[in-house]
Every structure is written in C-alpha cells, then in structure tokens.
JSON list of C-alpha atoms in Angstrom, two decimals:
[
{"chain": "N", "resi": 175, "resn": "UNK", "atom": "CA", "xyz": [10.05, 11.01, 6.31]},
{"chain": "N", "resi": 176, "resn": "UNK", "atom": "CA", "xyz": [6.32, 11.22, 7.20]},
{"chain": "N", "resi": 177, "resn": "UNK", "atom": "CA", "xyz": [4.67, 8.49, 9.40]},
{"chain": "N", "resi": 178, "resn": "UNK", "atom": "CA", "xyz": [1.57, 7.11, 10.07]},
{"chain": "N", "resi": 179, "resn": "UNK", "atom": "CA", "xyz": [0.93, 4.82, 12.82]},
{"chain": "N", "resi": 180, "resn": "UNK", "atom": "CA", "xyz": [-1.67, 2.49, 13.41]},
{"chain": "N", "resi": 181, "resn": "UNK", "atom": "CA", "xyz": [-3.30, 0.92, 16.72]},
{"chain": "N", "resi": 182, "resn": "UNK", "atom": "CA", "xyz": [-2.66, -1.67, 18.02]},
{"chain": "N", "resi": 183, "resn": "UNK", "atom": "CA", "xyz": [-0.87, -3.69, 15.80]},
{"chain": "N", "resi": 184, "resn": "UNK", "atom": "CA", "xyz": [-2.94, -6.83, 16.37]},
{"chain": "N", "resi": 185, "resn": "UNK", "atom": "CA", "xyz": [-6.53, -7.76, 18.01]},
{"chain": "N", "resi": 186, "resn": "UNK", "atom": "CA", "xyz": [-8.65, -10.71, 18.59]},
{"chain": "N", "resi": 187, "resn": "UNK", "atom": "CA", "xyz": [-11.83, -10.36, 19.47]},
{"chain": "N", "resi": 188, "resn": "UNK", "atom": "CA", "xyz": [-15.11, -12.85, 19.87]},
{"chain": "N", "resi": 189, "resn": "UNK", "atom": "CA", "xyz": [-17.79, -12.69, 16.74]},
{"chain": "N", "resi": 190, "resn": "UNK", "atom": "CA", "xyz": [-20.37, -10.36, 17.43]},
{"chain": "N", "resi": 191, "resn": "UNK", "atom": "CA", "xyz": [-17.97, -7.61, 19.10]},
{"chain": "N", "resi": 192, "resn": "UNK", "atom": "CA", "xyz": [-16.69, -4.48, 17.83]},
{"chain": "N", "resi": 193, "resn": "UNK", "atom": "CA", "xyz": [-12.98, -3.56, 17.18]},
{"chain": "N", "resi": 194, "resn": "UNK", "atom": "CA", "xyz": [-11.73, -0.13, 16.57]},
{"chain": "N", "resi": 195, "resn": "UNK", "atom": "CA", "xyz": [-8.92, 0.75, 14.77]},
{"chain": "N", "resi": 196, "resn": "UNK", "atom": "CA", "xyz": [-6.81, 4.06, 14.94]},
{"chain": "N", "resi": 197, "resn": "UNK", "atom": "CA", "xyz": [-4.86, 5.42, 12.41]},
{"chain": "N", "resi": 198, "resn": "UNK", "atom": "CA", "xyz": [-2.63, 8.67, 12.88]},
{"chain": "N", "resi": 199, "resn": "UNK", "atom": "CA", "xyz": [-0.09, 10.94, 11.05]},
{"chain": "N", "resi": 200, "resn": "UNK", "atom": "CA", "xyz": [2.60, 11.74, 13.37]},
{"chain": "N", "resi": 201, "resn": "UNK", "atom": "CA", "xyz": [3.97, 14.42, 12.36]},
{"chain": "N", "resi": 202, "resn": "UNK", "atom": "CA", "xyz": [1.81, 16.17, 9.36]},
{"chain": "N", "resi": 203, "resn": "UNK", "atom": "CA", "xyz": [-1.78, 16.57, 8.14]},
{"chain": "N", "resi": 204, "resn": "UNK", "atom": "CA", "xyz": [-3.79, 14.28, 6.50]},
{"chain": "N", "resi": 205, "resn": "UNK", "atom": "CA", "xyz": [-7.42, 15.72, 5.75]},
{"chain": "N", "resi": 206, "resn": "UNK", "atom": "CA", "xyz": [-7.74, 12.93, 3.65]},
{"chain": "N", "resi": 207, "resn": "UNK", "atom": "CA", "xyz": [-6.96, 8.74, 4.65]},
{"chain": "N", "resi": 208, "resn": "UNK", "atom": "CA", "xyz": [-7.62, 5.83, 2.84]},
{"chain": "N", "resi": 209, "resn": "UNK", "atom": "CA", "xyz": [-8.44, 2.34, 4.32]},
{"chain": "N", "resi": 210, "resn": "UNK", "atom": "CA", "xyz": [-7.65, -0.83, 2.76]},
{"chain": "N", "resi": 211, "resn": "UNK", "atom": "CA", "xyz": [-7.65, -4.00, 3.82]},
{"chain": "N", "resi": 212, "resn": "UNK", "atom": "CA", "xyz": [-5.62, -7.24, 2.72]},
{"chain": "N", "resi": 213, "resn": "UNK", "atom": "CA", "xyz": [-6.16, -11.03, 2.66]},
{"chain": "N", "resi": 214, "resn": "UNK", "atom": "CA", "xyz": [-3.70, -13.67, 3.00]},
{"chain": "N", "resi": 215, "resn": "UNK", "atom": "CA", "xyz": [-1.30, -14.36, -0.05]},
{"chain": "N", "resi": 216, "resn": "UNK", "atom": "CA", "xyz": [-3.62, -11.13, -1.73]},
{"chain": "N", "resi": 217, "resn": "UNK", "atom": "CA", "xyz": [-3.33, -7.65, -2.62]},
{"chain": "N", "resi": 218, "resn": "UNK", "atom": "CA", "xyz": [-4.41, -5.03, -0.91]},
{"chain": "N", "resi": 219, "resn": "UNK", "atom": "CA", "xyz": [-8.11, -3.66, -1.47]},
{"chain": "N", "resi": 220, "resn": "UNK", "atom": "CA", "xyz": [-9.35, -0.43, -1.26]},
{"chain": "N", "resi": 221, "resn": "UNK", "atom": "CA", "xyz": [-12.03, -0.25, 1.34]},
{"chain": "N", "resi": 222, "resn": "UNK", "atom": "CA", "xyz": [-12.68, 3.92, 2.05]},
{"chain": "N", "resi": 223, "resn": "UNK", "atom": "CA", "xyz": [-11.28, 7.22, 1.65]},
{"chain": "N", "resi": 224, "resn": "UNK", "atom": "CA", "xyz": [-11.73, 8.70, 5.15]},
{"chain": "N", "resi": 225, "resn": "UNK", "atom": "CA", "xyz": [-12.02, 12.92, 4.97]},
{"chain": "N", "resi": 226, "resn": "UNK", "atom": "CA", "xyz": [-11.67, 15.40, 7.92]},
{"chain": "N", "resi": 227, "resn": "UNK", "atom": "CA", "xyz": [-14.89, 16.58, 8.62]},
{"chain": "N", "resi": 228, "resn": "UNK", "atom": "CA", "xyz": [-17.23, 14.82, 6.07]},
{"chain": "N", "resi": 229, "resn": "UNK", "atom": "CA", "xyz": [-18.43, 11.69, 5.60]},
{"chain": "N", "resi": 230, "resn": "UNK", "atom": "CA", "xyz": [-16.11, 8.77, 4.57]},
{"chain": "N", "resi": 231, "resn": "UNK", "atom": "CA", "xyz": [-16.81, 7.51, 0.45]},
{"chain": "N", "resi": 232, "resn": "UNK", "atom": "CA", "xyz": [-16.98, 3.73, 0.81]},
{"chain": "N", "resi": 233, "resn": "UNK", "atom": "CA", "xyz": [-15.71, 1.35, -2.26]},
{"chain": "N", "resi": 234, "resn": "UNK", "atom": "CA", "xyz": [-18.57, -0.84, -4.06]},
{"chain": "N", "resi": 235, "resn": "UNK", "atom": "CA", "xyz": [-19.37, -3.81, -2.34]},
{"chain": "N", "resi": 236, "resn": "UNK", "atom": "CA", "xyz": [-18.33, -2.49, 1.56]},
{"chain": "N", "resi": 237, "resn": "UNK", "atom": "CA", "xyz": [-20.56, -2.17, 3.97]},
{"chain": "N", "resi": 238, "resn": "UNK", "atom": "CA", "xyz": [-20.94, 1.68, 5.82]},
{"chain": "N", "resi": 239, "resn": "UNK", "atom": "CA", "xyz": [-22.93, 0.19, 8.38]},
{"chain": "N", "resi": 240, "resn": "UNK", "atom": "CA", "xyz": [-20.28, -2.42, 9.32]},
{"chain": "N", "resi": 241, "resn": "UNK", "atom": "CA", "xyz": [-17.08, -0.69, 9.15]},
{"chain": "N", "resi": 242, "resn": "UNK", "atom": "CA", "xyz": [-17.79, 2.53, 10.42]},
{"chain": "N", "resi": 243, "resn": "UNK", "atom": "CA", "xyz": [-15.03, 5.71, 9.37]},
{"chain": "N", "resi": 244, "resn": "UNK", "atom": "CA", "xyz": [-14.12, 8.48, 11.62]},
{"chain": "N", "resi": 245, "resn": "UNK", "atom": "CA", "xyz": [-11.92, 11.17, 10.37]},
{"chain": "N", "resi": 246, "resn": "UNK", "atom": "CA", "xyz": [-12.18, 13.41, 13.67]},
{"chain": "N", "resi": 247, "resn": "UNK", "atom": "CA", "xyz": [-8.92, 15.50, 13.41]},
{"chain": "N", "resi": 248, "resn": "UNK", "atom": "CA", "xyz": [-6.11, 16.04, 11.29]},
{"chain": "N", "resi": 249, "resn": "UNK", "atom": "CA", "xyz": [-4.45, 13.34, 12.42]},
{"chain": "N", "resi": 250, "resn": "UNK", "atom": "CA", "xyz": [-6.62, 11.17, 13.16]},
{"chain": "N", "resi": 251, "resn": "UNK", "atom": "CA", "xyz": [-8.55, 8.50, 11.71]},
{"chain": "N", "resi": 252, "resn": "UNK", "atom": "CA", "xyz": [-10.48, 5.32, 13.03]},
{"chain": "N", "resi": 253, "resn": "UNK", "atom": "CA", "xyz": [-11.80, 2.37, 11.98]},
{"chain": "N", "resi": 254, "resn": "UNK", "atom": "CA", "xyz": [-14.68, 0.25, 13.42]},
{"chain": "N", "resi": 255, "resn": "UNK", "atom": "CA", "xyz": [-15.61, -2.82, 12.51]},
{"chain": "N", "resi": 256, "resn": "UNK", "atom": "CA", "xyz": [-18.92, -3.33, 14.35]},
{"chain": "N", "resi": 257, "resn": "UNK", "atom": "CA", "xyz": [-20.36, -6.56, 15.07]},
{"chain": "N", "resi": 258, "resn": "UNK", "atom": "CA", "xyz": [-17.29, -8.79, 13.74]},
{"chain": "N", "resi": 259, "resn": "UNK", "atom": "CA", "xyz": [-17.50, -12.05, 12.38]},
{"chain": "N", "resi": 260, "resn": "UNK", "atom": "CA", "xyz": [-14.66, -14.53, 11.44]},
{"chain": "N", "resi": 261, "resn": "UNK", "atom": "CA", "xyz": [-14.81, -13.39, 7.59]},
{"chain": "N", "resi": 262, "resn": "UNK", "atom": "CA", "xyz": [-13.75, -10.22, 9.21]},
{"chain": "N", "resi": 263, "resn": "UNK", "atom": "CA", "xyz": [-10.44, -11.22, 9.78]},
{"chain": "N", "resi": 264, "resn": "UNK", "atom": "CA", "xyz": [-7.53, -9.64, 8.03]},
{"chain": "N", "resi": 265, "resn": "UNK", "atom": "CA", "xyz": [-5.13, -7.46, 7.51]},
{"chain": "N", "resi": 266, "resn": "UNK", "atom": "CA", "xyz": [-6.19, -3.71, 7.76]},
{"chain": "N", "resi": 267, "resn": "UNK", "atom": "CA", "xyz": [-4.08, -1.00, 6.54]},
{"chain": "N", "resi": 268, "resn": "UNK", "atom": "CA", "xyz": [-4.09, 2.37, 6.27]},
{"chain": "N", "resi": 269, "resn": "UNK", "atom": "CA", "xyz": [-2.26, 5.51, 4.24]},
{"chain": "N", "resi": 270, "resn": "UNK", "atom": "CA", "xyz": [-2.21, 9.32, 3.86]},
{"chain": "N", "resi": 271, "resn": "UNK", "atom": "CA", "xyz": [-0.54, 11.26, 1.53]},
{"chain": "N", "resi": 272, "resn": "UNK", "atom": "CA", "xyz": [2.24, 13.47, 2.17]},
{"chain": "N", "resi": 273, "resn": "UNK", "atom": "CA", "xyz": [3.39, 16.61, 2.47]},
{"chain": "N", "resi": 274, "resn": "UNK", "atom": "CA", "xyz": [4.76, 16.61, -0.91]},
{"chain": "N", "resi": 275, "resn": "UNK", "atom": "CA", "xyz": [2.21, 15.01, -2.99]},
{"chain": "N", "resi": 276, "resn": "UNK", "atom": "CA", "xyz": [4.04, 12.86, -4.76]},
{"chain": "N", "resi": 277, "resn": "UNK", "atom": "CA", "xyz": [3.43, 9.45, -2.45]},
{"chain": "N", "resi": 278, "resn": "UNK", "atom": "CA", "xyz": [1.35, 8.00, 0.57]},
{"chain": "N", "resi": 279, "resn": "UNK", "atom": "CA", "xyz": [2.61, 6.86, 3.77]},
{"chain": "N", "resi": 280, "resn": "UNK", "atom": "CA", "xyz": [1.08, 3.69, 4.88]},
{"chain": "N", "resi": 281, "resn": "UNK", "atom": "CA", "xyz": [0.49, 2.38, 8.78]},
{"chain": "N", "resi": 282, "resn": "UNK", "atom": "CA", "xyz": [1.99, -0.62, 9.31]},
{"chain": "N", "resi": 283, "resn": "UNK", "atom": "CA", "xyz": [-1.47, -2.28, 9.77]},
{"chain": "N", "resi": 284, "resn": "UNK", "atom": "CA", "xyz": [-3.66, -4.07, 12.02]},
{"chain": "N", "resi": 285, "resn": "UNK", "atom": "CA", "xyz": [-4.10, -8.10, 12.08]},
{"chain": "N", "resi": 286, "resn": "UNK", "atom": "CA", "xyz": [-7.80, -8.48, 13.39]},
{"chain": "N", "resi": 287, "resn": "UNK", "atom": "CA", "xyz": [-8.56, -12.22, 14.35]},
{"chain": "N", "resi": 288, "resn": "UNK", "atom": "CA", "xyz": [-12.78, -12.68, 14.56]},
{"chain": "N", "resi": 289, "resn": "UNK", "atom": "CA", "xyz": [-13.05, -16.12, 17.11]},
{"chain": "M", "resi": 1093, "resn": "UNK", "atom": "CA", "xyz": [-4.84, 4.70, -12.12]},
{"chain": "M", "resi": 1094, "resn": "UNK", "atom": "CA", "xyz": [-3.38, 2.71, -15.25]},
{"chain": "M", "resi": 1095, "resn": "UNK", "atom": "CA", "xyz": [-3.87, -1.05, -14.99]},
{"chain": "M", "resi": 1096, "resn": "UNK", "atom": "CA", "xyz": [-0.37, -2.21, -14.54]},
{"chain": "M", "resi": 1097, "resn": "UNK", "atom": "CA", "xyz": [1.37, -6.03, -15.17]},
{"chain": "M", "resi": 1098, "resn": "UNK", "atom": "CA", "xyz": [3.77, -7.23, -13.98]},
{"chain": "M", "resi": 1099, "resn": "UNK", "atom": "CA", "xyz": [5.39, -11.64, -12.68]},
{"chain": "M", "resi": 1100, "resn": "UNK", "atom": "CA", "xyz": [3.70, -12.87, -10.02]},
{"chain": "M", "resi": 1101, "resn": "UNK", "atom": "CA", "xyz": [6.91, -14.43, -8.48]},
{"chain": "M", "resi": 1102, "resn": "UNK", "atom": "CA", "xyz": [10.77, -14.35, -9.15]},
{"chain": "M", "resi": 1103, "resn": "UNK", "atom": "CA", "xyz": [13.20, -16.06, -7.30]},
{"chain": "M", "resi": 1104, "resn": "UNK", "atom": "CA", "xyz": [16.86, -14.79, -7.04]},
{"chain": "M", "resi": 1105, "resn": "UNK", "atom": "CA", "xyz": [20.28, -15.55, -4.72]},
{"chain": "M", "resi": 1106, "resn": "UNK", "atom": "CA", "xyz": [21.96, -13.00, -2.52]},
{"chain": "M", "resi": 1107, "resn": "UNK", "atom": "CA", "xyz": [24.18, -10.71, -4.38]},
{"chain": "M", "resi": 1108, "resn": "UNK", "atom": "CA", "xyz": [22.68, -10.92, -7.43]},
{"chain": "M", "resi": 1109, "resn": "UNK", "atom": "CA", "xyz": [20.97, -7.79, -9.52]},
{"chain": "M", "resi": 1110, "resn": "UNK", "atom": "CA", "xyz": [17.16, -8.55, -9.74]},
{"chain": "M", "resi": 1111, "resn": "UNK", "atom": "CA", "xyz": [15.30, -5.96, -12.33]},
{"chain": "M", "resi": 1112, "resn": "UNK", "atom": "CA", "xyz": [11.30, -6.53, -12.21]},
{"chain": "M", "resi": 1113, "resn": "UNK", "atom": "CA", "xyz": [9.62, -4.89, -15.32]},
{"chain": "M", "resi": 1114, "resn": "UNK", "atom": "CA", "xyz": [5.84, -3.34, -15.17]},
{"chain": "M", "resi": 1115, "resn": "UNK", "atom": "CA", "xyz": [4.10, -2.76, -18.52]},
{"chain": "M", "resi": 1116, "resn": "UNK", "atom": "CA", "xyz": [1.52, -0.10, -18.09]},
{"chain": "M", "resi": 1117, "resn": "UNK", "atom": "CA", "xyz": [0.27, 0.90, -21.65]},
{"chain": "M", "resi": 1118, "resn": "UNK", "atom": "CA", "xyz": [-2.40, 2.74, -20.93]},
{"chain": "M", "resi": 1119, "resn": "UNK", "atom": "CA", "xyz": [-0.32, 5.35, -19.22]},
{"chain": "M", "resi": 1120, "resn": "UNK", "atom": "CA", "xyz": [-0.95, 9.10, -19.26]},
{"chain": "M", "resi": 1121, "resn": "UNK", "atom": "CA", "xyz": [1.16, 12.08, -19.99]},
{"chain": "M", "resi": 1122, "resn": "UNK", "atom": "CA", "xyz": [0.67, 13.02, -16.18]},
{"chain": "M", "resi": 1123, "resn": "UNK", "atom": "CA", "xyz": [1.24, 9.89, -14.89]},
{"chain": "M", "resi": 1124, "resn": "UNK", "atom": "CA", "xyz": [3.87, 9.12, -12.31]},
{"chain": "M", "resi": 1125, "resn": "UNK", "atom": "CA", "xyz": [5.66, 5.57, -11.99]},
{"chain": "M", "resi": 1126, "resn": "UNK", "atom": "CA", "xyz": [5.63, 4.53, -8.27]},
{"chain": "M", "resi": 1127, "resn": "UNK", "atom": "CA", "xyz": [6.96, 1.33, -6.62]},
{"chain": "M", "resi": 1128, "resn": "UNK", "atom": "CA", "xyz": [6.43, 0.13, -3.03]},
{"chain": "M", "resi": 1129, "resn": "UNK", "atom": "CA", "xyz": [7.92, -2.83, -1.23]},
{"chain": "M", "resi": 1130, "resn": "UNK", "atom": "CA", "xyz": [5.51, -4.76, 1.13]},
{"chain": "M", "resi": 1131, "resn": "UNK", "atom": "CA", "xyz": [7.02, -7.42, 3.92]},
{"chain": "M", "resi": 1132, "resn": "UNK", "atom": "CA", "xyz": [4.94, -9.66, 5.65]},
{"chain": "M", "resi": 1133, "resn": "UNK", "atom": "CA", "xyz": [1.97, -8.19, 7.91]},
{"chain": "M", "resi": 1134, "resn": "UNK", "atom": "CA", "xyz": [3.75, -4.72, 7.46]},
{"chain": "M", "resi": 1135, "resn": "UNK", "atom": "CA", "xyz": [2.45, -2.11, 5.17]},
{"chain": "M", "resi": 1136, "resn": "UNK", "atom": "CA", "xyz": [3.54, -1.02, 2.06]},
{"chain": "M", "resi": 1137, "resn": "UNK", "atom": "CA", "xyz": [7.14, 1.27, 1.79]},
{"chain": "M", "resi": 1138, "resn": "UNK", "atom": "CA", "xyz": [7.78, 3.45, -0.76]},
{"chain": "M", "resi": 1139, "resn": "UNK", "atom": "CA", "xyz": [10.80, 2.61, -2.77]},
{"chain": "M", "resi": 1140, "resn": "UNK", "atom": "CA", "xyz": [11.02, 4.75, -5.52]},
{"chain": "M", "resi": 1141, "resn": "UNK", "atom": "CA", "xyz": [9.21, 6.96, -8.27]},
{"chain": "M", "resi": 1142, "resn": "UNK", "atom": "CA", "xyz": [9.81, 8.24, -12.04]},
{"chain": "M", "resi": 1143, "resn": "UNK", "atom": "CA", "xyz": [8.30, 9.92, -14.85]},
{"chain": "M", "resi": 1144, "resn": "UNK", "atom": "CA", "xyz": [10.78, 9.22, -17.25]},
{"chain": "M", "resi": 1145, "resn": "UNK", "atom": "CA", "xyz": [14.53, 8.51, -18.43]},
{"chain": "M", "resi": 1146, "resn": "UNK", "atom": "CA", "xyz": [16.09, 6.89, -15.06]},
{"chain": "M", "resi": 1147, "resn": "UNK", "atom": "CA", "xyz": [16.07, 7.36, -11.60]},
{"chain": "M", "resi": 1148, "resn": "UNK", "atom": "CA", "xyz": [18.52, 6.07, -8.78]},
{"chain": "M", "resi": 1149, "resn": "UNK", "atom": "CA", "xyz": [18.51, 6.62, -4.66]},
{"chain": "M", "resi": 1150, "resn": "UNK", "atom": "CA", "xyz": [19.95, 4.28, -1.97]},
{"chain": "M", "resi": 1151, "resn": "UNK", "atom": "CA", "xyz": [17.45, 1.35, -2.67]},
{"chain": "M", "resi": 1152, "resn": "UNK", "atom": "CA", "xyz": [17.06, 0.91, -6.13]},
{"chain": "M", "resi": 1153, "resn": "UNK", "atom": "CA", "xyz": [17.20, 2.29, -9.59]},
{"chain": "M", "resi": 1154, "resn": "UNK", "atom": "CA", "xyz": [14.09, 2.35, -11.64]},
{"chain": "M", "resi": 1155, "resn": "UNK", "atom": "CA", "xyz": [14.44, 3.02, -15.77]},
{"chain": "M", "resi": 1156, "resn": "UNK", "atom": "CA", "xyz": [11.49, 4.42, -17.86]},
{"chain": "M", "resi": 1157, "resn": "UNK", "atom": "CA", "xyz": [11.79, 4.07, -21.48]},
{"chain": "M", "resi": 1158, "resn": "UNK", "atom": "CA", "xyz": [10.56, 6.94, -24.05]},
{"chain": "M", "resi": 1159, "resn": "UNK", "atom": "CA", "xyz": [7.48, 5.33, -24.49]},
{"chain": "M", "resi": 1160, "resn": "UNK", "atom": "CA", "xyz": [7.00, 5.12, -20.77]},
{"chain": "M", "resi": 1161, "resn": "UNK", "atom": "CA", "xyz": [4.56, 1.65, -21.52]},
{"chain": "M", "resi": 1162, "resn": "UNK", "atom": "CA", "xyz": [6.72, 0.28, -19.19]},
{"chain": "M", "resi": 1163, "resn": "UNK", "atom": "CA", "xyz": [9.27, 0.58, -16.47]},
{"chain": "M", "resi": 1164, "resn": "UNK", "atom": "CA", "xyz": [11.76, -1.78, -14.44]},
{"chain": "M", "resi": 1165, "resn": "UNK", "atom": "CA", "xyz": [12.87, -1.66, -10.96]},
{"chain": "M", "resi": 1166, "resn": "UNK", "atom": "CA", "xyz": [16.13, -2.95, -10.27]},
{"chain": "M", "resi": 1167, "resn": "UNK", "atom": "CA", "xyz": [17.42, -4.06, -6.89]},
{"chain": "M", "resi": 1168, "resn": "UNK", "atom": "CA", "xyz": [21.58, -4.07, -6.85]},
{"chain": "M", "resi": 1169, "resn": "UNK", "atom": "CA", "xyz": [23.11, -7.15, -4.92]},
{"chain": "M", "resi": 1170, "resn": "UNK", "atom": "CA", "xyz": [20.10, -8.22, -2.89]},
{"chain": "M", "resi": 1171, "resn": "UNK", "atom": "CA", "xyz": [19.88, -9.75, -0.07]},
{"chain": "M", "resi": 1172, "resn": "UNK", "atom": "CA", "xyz": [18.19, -11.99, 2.00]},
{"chain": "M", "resi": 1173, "resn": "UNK", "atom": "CA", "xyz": [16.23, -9.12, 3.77]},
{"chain": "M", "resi": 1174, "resn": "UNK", "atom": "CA", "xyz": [14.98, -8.05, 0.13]},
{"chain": "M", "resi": 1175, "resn": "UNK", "atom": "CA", "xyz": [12.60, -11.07, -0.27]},
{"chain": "M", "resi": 1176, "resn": "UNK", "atom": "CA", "xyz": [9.28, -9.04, -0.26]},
{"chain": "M", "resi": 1177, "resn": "UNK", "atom": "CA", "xyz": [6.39, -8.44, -2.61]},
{"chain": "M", "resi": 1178, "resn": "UNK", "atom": "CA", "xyz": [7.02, -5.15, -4.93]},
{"chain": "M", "resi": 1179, "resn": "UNK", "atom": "CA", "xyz": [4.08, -3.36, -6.28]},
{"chain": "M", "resi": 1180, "resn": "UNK", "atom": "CA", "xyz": [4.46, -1.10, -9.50]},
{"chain": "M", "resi": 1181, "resn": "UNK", "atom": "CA", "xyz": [1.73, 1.66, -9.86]},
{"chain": "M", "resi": 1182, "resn": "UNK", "atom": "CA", "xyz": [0.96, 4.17, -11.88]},
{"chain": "M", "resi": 1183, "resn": "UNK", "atom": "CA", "xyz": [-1.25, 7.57, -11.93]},
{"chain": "M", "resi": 1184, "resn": "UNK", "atom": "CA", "xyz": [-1.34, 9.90, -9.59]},
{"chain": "M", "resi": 1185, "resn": "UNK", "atom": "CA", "xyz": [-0.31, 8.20, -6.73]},
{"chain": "M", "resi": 1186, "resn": "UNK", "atom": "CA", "xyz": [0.03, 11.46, -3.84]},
{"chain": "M", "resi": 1187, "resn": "UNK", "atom": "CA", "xyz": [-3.16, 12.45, -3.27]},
{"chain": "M", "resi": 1188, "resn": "UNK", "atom": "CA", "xyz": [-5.82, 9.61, -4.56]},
{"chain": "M", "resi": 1189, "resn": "UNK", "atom": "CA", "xyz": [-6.45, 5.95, -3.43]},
{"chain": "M", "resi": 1190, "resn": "UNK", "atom": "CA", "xyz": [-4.13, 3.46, -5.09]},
{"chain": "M", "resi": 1191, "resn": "UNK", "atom": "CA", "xyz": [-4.99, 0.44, -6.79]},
{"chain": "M", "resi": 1192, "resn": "UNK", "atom": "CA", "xyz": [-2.67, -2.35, -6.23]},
{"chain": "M", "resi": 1193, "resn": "UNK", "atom": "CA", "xyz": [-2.14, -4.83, -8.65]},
{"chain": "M", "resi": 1194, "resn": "UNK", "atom": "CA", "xyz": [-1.03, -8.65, -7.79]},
{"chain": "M", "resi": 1195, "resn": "UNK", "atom": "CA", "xyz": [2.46, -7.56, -7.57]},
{"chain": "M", "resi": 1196, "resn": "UNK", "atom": "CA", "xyz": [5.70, -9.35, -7.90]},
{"chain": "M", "resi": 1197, "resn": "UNK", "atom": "CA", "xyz": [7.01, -11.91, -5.06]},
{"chain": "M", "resi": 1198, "resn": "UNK", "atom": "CA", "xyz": [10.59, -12.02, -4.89]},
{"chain": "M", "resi": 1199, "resn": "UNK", "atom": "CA", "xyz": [11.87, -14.65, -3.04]},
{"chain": "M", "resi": 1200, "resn": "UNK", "atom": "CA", "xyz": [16.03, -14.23, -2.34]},
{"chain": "M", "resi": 1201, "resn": "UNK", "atom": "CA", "xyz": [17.53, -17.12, -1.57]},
{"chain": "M", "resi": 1202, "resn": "UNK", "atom": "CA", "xyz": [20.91, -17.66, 0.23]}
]
C-alpha cells in the first residue's frame, strides 16, 4: 500500500527556535496533504490542508504565521513551527490521500518537545 | 463529515471477539464508513471501509445495517497487540480532511 513518511520521528528543541517538519509520499502523488496535530490522551485535530503550488487553508483558531506550510513538490510537504514555545509540544501528524480515493495514508508522526 | 459516536473505552481478554458500534445518523447517501486503528505515538492505520451490508478482510469485519445510522467493527480473537484506540468516520474520507471523533480505547488484557 501507499506510504507517507514523516521526518524525523522526534525533536526537542529550546523555546524560541524553529522546527521543521517533512512529510513525504513515497511512492505516489499527493497534490493535496493535511496536517493535524494531537495532544496527549486526545484526538487528533485538524490543523491545515497543505496544496502543491498554492497556499496552505489553515483551520480556525491556527496560527499561519506560526506554523508555516510548504507544499513544494508532489511529494513533499513541510511543516514549520517558527518560534516554538512549550504549548507547542505534541504530536504532529500528517496524511494524503491515495491513489484510489477511497482512504488517506497517514505519517507516522512527529513528537516535538518545546524546553 | 457526519458527527459520529461511539464508547470511549472497552476492555476485553485475548481471544475474545470485541465488536465496537458507531452510530452516525446523520449519514448521507454518499457516505462511506471508514475505521482506522491508532497505537501509541504512531499515526492512524486504516482498517477497514463499507457502504453497506458487510464487509470482511484479514483484520476485521465491519457490518452496516439498512439504515446505515450505524455500523460495528468487529475484531476476531484479539490479542494483546490489538489494544489501540479505533476511530469510526464517516463522509468522504479519500480526498478531504477527516474529522476524528474521541474514538474508542480498547484495552486487551491477557
């Protein structure tokens, strides 16, 4: 089946510094990605839909200027969270639909730790 | 998407058949029925999908009533390595964002 990778699979960083976050399809397509993020013991959240060669559509109440989207490629989207602070910290995931339509393929996701 | 419900938590042994129902009233004709399974700090795998009547692959079987208002995944003789948190959604689930619900923490015990 389809997968999508995600790098690295964990960072820690001090507050104040910026952390990027790559997400890829290995081995299809994805003009379209979708960020989320999850807190302990939560669901996950819908944060942006990242599209190839446009701007990213952020959710209500997520910041554009903080967690920057780019979709530069086909295959290839990143994350950055700029300026990081310990509410920061989570677990960031990613997806892209497949090939067939019918279901997305998540990234196994990035645990960012904001000292 | 449809708003979905479904338990919070279930607990069940190994070997034993868990089924974990999701009522989704509000669904539409074109809706599909999707289920993922979500370990710890891993992302969300897809298990299985429906539209109606009953479907079955190596993982699970999921069964759809007429009415479609709701659905149940069941997980044959589970085992340990099944204890996860499963997520029943509904809508078009390919191509658009997907809005997760609380979803259902199964906890197998030995």
């Amino acid at each position: 089946g389809a997968v999508v990778s995600q790098h690295p699979s964990w960072v820690i960083c001090k507050s104040g510094t910026s952390v990027k976050i790559e997400c890829r399809s290995l081995d299809f397509q994805a003009t379209t990605m979708f960020w989320y993020r999850q807190f302990p013991k939560q669901s996950l959240m819908l944060m942006a839909t990242s599209n190839e060669g446009s701007k990213a559509t952020y959710e209500q109440g997520v910041e554009k200027d903080k967690f920057l989207i780019n979709h530069a490629s086909l295959t290839l989207s990143t994350l950055t969270v700029t300026s990081a602070h310990p509410e920061d910290s989570s677990f960031y995931i990613c997806s892209a639909p497949g090939e067939t339509q019918e279901t997305q393929y998540f990234g196994p996701g990035t645990r960012l730790l904001v000292l | 998407l449809a708003k979905t419900t479904q338990p919070i938590s279930m607990d069940s042994y190994e070997g034993q058949e868990v089924n974990i129902t999701c009522s989704h009233n509000n669904i539409a004709t074109n809706d599909y029925i999707t289920w993922y399974q979500q370990f710890p700090s891993q992302g969300p795998r897809f298990i299985i999908q429906g539209y109606k009547t009953k479907v079955t692959n190596e993982v699970a079987s999921l069964f759809i009533p007429a009415d479609r208002k709701s659905s149940t995944l069941s997980l044959p003789r589970v085992s340990l390595s099944d204890t996860a948190v499963y997520y029943c959604l509904v809508g078009d689930t390919g191509r658009r964002a997907l809005t997760f619900g609380s979803g259902t923490r199964l906890q197998v015990q030995p």
